[in-house]
mmCIF file of C-alpha atoms in Angstrom:
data_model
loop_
_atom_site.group_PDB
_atom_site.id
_atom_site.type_symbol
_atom_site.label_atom_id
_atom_site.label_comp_id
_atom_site.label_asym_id
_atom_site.label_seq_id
_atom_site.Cartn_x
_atom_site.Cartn_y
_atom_site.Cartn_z
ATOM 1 C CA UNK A 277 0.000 0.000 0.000
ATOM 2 C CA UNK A 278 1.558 3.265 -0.750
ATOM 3 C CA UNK A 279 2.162 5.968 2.584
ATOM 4 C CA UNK A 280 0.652 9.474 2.270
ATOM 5 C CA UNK A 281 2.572 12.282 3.426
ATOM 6 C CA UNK A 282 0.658 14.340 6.032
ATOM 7 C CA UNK A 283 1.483 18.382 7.210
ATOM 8 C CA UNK A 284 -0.017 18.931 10.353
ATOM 9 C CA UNK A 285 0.330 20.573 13.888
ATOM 10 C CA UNK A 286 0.555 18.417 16.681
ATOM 11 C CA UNK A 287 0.448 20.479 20.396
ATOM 12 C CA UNK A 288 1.525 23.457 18.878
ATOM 13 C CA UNK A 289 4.481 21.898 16.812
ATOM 14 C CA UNK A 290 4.576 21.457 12.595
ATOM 15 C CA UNK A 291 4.516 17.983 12.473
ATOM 16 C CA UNK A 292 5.144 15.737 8.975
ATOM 17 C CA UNK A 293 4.541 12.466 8.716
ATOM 18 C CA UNK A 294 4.005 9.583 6.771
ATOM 19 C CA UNK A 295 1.419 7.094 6.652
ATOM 20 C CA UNK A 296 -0.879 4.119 5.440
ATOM 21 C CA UNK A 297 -3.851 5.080 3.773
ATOM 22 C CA UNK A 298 -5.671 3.305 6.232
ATOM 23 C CA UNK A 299 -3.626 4.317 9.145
ATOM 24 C CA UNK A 300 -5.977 5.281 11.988
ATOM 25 C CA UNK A 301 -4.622 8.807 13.780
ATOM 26 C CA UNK A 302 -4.169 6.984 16.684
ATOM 27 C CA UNK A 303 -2.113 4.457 15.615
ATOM 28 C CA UNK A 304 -0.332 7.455 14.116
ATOM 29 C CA UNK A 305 0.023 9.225 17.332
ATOM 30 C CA UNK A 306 0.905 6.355 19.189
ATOM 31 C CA UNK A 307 3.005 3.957 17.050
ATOM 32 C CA UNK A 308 4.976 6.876 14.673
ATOM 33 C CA UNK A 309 4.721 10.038 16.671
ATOM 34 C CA UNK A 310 5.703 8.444 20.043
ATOM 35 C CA UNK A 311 2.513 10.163 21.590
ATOM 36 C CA UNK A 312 1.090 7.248 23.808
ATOM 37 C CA UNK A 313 -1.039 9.772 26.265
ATOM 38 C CA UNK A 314 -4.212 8.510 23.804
ATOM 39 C CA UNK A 315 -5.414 4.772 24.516
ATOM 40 C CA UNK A 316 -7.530 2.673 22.225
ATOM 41 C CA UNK A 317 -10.290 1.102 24.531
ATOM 42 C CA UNK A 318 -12.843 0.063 22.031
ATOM 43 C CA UNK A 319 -11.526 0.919 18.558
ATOM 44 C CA UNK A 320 -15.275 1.900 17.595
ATOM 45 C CA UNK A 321 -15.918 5.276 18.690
ATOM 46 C CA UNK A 322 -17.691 4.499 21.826
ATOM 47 C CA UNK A 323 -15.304 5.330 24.930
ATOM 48 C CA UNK A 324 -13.298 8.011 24.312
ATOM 49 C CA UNK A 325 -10.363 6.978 25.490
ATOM 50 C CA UNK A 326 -8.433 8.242 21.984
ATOM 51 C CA UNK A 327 -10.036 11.744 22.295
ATOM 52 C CA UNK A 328 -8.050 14.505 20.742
ATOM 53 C CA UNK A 329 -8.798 17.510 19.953
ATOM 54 C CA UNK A 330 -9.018 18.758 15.929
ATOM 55 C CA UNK A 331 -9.238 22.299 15.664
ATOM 56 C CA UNK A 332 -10.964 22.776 18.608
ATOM 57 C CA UNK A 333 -13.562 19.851 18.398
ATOM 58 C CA UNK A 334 -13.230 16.839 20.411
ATOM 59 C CA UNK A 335 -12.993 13.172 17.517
ATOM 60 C CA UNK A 336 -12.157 10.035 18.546
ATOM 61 C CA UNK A 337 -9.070 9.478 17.112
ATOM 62 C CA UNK A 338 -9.530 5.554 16.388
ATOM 63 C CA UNK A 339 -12.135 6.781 14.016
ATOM 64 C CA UNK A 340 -9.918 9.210 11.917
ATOM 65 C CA UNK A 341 -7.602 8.387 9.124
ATOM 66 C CA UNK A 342 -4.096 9.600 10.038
ATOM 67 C CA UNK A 343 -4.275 11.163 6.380
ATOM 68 C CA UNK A 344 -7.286 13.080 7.351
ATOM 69 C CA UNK A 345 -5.215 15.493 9.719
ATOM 70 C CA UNK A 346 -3.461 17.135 6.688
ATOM 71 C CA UNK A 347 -3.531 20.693 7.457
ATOM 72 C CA UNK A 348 -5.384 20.086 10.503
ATOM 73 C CA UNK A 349 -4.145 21.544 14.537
ATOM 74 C CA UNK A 350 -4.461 18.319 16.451
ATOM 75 C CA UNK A 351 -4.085 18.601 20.191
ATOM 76 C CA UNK A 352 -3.633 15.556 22.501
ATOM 77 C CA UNK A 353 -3.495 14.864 26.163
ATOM 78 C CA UNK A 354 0.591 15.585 26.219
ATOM 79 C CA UNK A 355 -0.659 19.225 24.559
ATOM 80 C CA UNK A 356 -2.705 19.672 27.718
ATOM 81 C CA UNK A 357 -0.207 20.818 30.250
ATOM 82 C CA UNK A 358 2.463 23.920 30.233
ATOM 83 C CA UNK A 359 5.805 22.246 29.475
ATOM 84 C CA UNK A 360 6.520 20.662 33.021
ATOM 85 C CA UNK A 361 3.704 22.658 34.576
ATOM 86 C CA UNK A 362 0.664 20.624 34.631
ATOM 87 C CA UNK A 363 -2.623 22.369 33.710
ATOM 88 C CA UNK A 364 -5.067 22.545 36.355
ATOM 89 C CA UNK A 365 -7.380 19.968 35.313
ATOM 90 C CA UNK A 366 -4.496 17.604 35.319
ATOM 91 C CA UNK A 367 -3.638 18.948 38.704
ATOM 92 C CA UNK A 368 -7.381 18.565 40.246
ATOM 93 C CA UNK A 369 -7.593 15.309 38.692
ATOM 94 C CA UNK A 370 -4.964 13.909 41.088
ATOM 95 C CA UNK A 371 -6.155 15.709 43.660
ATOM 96 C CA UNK A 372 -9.228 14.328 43.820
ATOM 97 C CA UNK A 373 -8.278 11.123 42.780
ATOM 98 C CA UNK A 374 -9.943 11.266 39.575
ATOM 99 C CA UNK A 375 -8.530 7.991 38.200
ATOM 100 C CA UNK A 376 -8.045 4.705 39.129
ATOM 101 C CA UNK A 377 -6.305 2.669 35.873
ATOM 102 C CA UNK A 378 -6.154 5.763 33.734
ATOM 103 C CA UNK A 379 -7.150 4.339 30.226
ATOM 104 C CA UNK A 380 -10.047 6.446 30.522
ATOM 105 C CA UNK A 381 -8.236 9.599 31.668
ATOM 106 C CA UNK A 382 -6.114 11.010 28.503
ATOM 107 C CA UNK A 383 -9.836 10.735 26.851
ATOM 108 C CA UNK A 384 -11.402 12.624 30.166
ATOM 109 C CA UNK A 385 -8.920 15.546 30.073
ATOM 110 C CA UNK A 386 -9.073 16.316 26.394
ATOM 111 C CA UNK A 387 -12.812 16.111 26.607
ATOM 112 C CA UNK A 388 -13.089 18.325 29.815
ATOM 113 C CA UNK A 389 -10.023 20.925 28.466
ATOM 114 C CA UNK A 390 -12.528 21.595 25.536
ATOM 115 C CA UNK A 391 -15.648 21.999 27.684
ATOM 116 C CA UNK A 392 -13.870 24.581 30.011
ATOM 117 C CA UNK A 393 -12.230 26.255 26.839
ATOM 118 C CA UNK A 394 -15.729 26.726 25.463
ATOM 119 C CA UNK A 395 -18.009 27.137 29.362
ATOM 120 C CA UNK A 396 -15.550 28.559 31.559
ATOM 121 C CA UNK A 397 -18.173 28.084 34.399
ATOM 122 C CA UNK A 398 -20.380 25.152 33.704
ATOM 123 C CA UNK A 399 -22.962 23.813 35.656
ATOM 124 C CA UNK A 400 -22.359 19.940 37.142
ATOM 125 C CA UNK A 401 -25.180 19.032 33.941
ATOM 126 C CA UNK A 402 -22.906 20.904 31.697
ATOM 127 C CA UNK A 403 -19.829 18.667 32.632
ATOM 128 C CA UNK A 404 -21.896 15.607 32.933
ATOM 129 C CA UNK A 405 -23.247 16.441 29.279
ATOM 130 C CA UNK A 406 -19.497 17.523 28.023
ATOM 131 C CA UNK A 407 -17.955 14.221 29.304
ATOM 132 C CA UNK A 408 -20.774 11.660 27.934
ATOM 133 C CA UNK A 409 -18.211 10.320 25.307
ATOM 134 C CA UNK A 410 -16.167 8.813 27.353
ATOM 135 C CA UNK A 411 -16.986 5.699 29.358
ATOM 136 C CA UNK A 412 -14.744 4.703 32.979
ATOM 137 C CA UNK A 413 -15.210 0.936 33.987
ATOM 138 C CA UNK A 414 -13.263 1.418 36.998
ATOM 139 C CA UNK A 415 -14.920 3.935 39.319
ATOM 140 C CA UNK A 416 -18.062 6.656 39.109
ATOM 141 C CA UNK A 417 -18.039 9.429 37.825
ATOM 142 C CA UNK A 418 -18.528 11.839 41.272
ATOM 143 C CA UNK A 419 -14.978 12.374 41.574
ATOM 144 C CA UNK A 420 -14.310 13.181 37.764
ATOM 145 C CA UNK A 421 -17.085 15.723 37.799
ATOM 146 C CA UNK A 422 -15.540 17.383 41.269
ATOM 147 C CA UNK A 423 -12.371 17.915 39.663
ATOM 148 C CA UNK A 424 -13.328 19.652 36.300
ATOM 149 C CA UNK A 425 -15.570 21.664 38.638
ATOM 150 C CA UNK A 426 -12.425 22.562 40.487
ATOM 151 C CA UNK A 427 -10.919 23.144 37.589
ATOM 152 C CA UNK A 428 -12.794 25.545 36.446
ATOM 153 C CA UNK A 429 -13.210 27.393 39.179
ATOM 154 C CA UNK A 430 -9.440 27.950 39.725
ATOM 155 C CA UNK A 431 -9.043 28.827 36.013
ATOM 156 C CA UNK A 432 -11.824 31.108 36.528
ATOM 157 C CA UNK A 433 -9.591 33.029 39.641
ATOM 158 C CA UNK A 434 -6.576 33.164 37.124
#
């Protein structure tokens, strides 16, 4: 099969790559890029565990062709914090103990980084609503909700 070259940034960096035309972006990420914060759970959309985010929408990167980010700003969990500095959401999530085997968390963070980018002050529905795309089978999901709302209301002191 031949590779398709792909121009792209990746957490703020002008990426190129190349890649099967049938190359999932995660496998991309993950197996040629090195970035392994993004975890395939179900390969089928369903628990966002590959979330990234494409120009500023949440996809589930199992479900996109590596090709497909051509010209695209992709942003993935390692794009999240500020060099060593994690973000708060990252922060709060450990604080609260947000996680328990943390396949589910890269997913969680990108999902509730682009809530709080759009809502900086959601309501616990909001979050709940924002986060429906990705599934935990190890704990609830009381403690994930606490710590975006912590989250947001520390980004929301500055």
């Amino acid at each position: 099969m031949s590779q398709v070259r792909v121009s792209t940034t990746i957490n703020g960096d002008a990426v190129e790559y190349l890649c099967e035309a049938d190359e999932t972006l995660l496998d991309v990420l993950r197996d040629r890029l090195g970035l392994t914060g993004s975890k395939e759970g179900c390969s089928t959309g369903d628990c966002g565990a590959c979330s990234v985010m494409l120009d500023d929408r949440v996809v589930c990167s199992c479900l996109m062709l590596g090709a497909e980010a051509e010209g695209h700003e992709i942003r993935t969990v390692e794009g999240i914090a500020d060099g060593e500095r994690l973000h708060p959401l990252q922060a709060k999530f450990l604080e609260f103990a947000a996680l328990q085997c943390g396949i589910c968390t890269p997913g969680f963070l990108v999902a509730a980084k682009a809530l709080l980018d759009r809502n900086p002050d959601p309501t616990e529905s909001e979050i709940r609503f924002g986060l429906a795309g990705n599934l935990c089978r190890c704990t609830g999901y009381d403690k994930i909700v606490r710590a975006v709302q912590a989250a947001a209301a520390e980004m929301r002191k500055g």
